[in-house]
Coordinates of C-alpha atoms and ligand atoms in Angstrom, one line a residue:
X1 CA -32.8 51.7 20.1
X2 CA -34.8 54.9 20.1
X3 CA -36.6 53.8 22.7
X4 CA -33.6 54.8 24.9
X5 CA -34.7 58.3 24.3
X6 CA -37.2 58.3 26.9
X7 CA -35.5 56.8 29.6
X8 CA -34.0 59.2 32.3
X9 CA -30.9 60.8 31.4
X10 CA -28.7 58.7 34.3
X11 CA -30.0 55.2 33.1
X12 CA -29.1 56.4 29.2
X13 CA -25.1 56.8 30.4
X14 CA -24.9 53.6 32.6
X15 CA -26.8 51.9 29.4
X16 CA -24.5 53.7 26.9
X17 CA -21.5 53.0 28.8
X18 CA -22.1 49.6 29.5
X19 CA -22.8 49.1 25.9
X20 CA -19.6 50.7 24.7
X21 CA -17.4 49.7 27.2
X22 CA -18.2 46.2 28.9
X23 CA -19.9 43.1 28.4
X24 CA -23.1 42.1 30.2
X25 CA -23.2 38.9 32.3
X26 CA -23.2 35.8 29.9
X27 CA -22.2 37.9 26.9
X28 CA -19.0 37.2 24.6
X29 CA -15.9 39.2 25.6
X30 CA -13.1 37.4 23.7
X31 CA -12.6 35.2 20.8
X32 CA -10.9 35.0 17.4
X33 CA -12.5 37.7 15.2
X34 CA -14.2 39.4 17.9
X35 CA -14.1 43.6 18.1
X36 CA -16.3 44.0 21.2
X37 CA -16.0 44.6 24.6
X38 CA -13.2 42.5 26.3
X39 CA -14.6 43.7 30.2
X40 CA -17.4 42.6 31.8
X41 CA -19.8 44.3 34.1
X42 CA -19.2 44.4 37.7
X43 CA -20.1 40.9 39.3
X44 CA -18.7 39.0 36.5
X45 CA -15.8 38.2 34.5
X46 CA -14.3 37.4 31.3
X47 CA -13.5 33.8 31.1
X48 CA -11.3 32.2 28.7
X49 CA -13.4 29.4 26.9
X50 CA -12.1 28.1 23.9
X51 CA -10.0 30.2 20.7
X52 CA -13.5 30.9 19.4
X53 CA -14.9 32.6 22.5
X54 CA -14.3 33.8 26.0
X55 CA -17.5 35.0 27.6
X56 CA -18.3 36.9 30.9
X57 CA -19.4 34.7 33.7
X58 CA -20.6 35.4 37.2
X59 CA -17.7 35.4 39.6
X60 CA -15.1 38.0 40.4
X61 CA -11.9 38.8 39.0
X62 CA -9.7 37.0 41.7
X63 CA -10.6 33.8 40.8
X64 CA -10.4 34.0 37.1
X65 CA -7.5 33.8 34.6
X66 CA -6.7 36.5 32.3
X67 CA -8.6 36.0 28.5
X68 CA -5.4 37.0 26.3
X69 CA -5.3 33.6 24.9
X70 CA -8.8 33.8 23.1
X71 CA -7.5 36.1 20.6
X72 CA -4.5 33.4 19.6
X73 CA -4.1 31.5 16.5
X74 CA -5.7 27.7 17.3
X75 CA -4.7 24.4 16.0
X76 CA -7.8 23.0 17.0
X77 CA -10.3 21.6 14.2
X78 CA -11.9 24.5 12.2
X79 CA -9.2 27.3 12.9
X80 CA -9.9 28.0 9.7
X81 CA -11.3 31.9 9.9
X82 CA -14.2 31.7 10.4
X83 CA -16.6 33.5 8.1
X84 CA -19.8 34.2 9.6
X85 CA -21.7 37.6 10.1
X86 CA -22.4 37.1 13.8
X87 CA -26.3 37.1 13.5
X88 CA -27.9 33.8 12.3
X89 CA -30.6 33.4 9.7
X90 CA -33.2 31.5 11.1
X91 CA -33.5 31.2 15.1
X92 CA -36.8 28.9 16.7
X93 CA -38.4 26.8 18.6
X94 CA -39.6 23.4 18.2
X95 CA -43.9 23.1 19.1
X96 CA -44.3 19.8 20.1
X97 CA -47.3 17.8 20.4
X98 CA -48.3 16.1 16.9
X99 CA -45.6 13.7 17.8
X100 CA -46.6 12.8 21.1
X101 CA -47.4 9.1 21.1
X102 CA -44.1 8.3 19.0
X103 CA -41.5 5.9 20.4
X104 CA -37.9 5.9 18.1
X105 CA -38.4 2.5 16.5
X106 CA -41.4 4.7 14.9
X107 CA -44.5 3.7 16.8
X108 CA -46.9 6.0 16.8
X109 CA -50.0 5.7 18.6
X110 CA -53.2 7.2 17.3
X111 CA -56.4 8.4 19.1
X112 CA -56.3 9.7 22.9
X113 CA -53.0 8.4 23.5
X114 CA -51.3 9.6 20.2
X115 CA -50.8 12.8 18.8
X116 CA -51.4 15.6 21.2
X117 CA -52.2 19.4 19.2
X118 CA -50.9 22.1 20.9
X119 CA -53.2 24.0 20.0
X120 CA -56.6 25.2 22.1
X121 CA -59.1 24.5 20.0
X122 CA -58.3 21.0 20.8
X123 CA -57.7 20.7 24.1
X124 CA -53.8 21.6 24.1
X125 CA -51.8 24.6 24.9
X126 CA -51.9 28.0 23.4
X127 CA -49.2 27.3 20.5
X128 CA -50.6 29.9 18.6
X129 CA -49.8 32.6 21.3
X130 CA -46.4 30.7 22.6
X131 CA -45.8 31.5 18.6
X132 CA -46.5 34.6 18.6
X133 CA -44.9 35.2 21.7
X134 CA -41.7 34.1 20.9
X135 CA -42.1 36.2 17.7
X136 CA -43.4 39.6 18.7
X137 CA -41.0 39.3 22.4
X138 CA -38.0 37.6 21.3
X139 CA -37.2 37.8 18.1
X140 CA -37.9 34.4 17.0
X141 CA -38.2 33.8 13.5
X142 CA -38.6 30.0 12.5
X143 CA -40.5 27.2 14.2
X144 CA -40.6 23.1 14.1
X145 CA -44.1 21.5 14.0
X146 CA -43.0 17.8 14.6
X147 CA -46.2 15.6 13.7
X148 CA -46.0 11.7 13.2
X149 CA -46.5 9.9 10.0
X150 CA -49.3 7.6 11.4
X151 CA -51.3 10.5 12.1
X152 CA -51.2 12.1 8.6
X153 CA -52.2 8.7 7.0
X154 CA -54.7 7.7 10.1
X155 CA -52.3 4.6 10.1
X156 CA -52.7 3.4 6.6
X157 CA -48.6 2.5 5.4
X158 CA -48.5 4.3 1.8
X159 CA -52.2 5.1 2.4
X160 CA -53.8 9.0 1.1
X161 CA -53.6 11.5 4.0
X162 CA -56.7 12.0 6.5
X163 CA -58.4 15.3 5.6
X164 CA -59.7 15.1 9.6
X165 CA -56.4 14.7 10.6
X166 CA -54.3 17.0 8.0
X167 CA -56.8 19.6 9.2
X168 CA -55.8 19.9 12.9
X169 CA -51.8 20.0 11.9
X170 CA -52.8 22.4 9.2
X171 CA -54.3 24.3 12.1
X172 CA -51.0 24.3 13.3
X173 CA -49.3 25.4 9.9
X174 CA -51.2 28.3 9.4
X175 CA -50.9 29.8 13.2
X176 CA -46.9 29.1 12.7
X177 CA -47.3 31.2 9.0
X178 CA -49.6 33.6 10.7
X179 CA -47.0 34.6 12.6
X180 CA -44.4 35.6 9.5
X181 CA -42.6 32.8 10.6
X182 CA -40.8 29.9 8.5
X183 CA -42.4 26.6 9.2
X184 CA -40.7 23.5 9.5
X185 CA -43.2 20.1 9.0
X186 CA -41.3 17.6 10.8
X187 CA -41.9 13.9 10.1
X188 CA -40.8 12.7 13.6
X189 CA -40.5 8.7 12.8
X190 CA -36.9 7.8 13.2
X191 CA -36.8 6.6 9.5
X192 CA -39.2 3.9 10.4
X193 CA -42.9 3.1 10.4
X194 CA -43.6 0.2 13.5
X195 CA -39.8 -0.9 13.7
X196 CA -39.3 -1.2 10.3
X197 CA -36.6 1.4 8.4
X198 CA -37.5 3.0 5.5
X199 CA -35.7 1.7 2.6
X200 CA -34.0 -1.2 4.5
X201 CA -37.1 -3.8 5.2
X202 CA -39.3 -1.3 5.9
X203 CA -41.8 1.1 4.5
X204 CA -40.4 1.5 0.6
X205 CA -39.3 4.5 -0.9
X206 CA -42.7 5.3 -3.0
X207 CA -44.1 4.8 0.2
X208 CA -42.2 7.1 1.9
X209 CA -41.9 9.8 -1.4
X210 CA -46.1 9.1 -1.5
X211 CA -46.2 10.9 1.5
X212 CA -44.0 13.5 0.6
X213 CA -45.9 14.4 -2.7
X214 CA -48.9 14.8 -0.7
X215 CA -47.6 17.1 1.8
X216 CA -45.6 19.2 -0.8
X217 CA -48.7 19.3 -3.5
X218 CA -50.5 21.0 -0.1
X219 CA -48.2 23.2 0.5
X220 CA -46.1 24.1 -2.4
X221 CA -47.0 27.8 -3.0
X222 CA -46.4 28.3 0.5
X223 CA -42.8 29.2 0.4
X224 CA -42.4 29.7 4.0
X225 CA -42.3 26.6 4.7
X226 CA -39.8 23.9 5.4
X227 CA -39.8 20.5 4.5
X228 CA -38.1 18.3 7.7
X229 CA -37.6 15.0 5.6
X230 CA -37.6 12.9 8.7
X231 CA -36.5 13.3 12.8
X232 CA -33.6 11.3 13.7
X233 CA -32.5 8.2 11.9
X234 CA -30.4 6.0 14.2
X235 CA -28.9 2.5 13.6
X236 CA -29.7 2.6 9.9
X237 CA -27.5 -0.2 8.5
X238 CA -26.8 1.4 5.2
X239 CA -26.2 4.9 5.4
X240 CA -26.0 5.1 1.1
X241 CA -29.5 3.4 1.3
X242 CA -30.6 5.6 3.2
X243 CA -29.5 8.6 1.1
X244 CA -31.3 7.2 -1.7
X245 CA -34.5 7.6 0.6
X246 CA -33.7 11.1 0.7
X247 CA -33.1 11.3 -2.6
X248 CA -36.4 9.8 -3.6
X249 CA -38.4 12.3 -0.8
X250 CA -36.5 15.4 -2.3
X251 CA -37.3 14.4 -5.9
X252 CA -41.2 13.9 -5.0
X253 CA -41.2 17.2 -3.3
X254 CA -39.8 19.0 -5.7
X255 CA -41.9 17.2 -8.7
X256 CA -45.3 18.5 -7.0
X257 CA -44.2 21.5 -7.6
X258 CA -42.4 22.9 -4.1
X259 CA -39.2 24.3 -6.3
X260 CA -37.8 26.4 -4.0
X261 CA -38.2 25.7 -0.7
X262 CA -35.5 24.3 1.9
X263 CA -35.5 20.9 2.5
X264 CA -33.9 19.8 5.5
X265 CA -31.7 16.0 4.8
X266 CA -31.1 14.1 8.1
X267 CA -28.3 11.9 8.2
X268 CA -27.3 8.8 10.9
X269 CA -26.9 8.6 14.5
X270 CA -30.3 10.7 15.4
X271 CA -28.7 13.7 13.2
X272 CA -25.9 14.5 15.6
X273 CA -23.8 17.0 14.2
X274 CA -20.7 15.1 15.8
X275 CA -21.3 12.4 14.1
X276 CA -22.4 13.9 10.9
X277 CA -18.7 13.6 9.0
X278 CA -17.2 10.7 11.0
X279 CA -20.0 7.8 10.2
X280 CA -20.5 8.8 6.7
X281 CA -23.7 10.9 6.8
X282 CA -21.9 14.0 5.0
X283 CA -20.7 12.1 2.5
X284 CA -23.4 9.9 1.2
X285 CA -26.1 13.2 1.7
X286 CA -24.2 15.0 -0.4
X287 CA -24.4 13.0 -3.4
X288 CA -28.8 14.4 -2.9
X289 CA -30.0 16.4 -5.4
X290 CA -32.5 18.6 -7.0
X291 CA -34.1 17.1 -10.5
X292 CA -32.2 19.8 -12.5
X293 CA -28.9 18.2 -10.4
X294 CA -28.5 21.4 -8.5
X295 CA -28.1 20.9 -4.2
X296 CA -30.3 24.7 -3.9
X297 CA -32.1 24.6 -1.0
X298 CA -30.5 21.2 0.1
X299 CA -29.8 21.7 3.7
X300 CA -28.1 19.2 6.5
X301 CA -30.8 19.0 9.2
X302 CA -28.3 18.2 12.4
X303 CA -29.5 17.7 16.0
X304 CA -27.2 18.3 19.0
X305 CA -27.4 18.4 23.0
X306 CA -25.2 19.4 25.3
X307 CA -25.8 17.1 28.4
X308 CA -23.0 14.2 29.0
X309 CA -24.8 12.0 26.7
X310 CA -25.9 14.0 24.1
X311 CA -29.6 12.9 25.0
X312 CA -31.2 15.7 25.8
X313 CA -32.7 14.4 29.2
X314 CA -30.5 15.5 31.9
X315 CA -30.5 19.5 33.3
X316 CA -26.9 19.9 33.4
X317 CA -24.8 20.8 30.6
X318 CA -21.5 20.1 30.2
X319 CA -20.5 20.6 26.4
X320 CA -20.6 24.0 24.4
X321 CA -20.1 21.3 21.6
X322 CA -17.8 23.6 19.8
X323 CA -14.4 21.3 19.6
X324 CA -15.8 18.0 19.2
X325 CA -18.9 19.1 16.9
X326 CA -19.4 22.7 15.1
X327 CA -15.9 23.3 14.5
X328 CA -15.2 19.8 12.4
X329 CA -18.9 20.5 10.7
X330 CA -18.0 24.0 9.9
X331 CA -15.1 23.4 8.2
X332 CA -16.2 20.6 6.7
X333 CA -19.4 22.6 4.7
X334 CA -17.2 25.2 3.9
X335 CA -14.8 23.1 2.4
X336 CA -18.3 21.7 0.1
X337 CA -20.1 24.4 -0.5
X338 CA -23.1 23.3 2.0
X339 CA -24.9 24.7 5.1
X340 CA -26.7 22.9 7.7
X341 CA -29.4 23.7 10.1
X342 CA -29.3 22.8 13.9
X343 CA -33.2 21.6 14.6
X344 CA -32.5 20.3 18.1
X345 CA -30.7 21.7 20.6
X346 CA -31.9 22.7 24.4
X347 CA -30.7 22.1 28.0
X348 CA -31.9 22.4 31.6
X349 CA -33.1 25.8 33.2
X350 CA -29.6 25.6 34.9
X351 CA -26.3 27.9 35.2
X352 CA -24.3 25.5 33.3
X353 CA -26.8 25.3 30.4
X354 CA -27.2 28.7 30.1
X355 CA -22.9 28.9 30.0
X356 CA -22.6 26.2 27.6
X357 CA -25.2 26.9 25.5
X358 CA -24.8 30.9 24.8
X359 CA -21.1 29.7 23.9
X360 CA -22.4 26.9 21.5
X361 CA -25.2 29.8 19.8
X362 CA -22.2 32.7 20.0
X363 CA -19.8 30.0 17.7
X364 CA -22.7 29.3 15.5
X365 CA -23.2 33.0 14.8
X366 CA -19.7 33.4 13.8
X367 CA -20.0 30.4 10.9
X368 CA -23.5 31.6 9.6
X369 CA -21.9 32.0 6.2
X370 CA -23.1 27.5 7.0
X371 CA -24.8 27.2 9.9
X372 CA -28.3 28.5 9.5
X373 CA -29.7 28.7 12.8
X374 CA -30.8 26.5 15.5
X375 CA -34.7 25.4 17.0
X376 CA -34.6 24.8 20.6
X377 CA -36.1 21.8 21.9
X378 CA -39.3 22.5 23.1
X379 CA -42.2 24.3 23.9
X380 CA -45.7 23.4 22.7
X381 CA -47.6 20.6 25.2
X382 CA -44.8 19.9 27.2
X383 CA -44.9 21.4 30.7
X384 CA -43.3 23.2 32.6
X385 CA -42.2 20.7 34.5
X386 CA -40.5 19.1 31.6
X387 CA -36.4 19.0 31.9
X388 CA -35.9 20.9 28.6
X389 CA -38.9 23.4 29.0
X390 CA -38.8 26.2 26.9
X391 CA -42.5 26.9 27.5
X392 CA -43.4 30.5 28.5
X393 CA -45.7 30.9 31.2
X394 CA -48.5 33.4 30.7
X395 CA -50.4 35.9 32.9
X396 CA -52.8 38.3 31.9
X397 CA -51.7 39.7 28.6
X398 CA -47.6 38.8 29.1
X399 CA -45.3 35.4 28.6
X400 CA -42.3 34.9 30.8
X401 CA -39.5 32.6 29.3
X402 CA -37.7 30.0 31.2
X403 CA -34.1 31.3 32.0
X404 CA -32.2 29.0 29.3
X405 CA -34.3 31.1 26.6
X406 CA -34.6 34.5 28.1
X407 CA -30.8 34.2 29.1
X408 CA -29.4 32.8 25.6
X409 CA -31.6 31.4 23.5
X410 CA -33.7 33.8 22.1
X411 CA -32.3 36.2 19.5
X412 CA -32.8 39.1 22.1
X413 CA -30.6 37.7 24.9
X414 CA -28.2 38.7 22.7
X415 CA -26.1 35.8 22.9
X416 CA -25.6 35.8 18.9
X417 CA -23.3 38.7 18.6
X418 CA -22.3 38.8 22.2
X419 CA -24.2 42.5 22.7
X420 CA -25.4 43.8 25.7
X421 CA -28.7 45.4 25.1
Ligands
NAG1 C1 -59.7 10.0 9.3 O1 -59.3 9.9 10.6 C2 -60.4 9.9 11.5 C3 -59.8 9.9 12.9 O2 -59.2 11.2 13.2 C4 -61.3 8.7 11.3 O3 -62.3 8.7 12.2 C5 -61.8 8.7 9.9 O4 -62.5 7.5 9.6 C6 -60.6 8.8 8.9 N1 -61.1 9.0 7.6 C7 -60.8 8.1 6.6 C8 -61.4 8.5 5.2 O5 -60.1 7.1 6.8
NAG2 C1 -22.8 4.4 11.8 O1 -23.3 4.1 10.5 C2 -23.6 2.7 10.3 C3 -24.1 2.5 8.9 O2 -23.4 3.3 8.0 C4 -24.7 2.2 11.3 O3 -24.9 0.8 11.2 C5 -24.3 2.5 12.7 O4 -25.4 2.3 13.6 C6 -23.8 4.0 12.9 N1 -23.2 4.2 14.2 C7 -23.9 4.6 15.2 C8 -23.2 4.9 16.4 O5 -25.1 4.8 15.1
NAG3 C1 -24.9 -0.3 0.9 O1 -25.8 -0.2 -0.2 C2 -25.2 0.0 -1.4 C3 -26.2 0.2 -2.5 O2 -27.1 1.2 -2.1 C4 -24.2 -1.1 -1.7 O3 -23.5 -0.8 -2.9 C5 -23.2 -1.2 -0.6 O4 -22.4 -2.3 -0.8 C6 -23.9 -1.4 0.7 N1 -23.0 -1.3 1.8 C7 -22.9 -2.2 2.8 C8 -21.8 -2.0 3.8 O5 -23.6 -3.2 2.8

């Protein structure tokens, strides 16, 4: 904050004042546990959201309801206190590209309709300076390199990785450490290879654990990065078959050598975190664990949206997802001793998205003591266009963020502890 020093004297006491005294639009102003401001600036309002958090939305005071219930005692799930320090440990965004060409029953094509770097060397966009970007401007600190599994092997099931291939994502790898950011290899197949799920009539599990050695003998004195097991599984008939997939990836990792670093274990239902407890995943994941039988570094990978369908296609949010899914999941890895890690989440550059989604990112902050973070879904070679853009757009020397990351997602919106500067 020193550089508030060299502003003129008048901007330092509406700044100073505004940060003692009243929240900025967007920001938290009420909510079990919280100390800050309970008034917003002029031209919004504290709104009553849930017991967890009121925040201040654009509108005027006539129209609103007074906040006094935020600070009651709920009887929703997870009114247990929460424990959290307010500021999350790892906050991202996904680069996509390395997946393109990849349907959910695990197709991926290869050559010029497959896998797409986002890199410029090769055509793509400037991941490398989205990364550092998002770094240097916003306070990012973690990002999700989603690459198919076809491409690593050049589509050989169970076959050795491509050195021509594995070079180009490596490209990737290295710009996302270059930036003194954690790096998250995401295998983005849906727990299948061509329609067939791991484990369950299709690819085996050596097959599967092969692929993991490979990757973790590459890059186990790396310990920034994150080992993604795999994007999504959905409609996996047997969710305790499914763990033992898991269990034979995070065994093979961590026999080549990669000891210490996270591994991220996905459970049913494309990861929700709703569904996380309720069909099983939680319980059957838990039973994963290290070769000396510790869970260290075991993390639940869990995706969530908040559009009406949980896809992640529409612009409109309608969900801050607390009641129905991070209040149940908090509790719940509190009660186990666990954390999880939100990979996917995002919404439309849209008022409602931004209102949901700094609610869903100001609840997560208060349980960090078990929810890591979150990775927005995505920049990388999507376009602007794109429903769930999070792509800057760069002129000259500067990036401007779309308004659903400049408003709340990146760490310096502030949405995370509900400041104002
Ligand atoms: C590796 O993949 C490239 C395509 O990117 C292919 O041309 C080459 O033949 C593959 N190498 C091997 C050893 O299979
Ligand atoms: C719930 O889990 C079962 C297997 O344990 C699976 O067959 C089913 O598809 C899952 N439910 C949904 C909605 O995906
Ligand atoms: C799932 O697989 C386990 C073995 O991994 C088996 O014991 C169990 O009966 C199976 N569950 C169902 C519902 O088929």
């Amino acid at each position: 904050m020193a550089y508030r020093t060299a502003y003129p004297l008048a901007l330092i006491a509406l700044f100073t004042a505004s940060a003692r005294g009243q929240g900025a639009v967007y920001s938290q102003c009420g909510g079990q546990g919280w100390t800050g401001p309970t008034t917003c600036v002029s031209g919004s309002v504290c709104t009553f959201s849930n017991p967890y958090y009121s925040q201040c939305l654009p509108g005027t005071a006539t129209t609103t309801v007074a906040t006094t219930t935020a600070t009651s005692t709920s009887s929703a799930p997870g009114s247990t206190s929460t424990a959290g320090t307010g500021t999350l440990q790892l906050v991202g965004v996904n680069i996509a590209g390395f997946d393109f060409g990849c349907d959910t029953n695990g197709n991926c094509l290869l050559g010029s309709k497959g896998a797409y770097p986002p890199l410029t060397q090769y055509s793509g966009k400037d991941g490398l300076g989205q990364m550092n970007h998002f770094v240097k401007d916003d306070g990012y600190n973690v990002f999700r390199l989603p690459v198919g599994w076809q491409f690593l092997t050049n589509g050989v099931l169970g076959g050795t990785i491509n050195q021509t291939n594995m070079a180009e994502y490596d490209a990737l790898v290295q710009a996302c450490l270059g930036t003194g950011a954690s790096c998250i290899i995401d295998i983005h197949n849906y727990a299948r290879w061509n329609g067939g799920i791991i484990g369950q009539g299709g690819p085996t599990n050596d097959q599967f654990a092969n692929l993991w050695t490979q990757i973790a003998t590459k890059y186990k004195n790396t310990a920034k990065v994150i080992f993604g097991v795999m994007n999504e599984p959905h409609d996996v008939p047997n969710i305790s078959t499914w763990a033992a997939s898991v269990q034979a990836v995070v065994t093979a990792i961590r026999n080549a050598g990669a000891t210490t670093q996270m591994i991220l274990l996905p459970g049913n239902d494309w990861t929700s975190a709703a569904q996380f407890i309720s069909n099983g995943s939680g319980a059957a994941l838990m039973k994963v664990v290290n070769p000396d039988g510790s869970t260290k570094n075991l993390i639940f990978d869990v995706h969530k949206y908040l559009d009406s369908d949980n896809s992640g296609t529409n612009a409109e949010c309608v969900t801050n997802n607390i009641a129905d899914a991070w209040a149940p999941l908090a509790t719940w890895l509190r009660a186990n001793g666990r954390q999880a890690f939100n990979t996917e989440t995002g919404g439309g550059n849209t008022a409602s998205c931004v209102t949901y989604m700094c609610q869903q990112i100001a609840y997560m902050a208060q349980n960090s003591d078990v929810i890591l973070g979150y990775v927005g879904w995505a920049a990388g070679n999507f376009d602007a266009t794109y429903v769930l853009s999070e792509l800057p757009t760069q002129s000259g020397s500067s990036w401007t963020d779309t308004m659903l990351v400049s408003s709340c997602m990146a760490p310096k919106a502030g949405a995370q502890k509900g400041s104002t500067s």
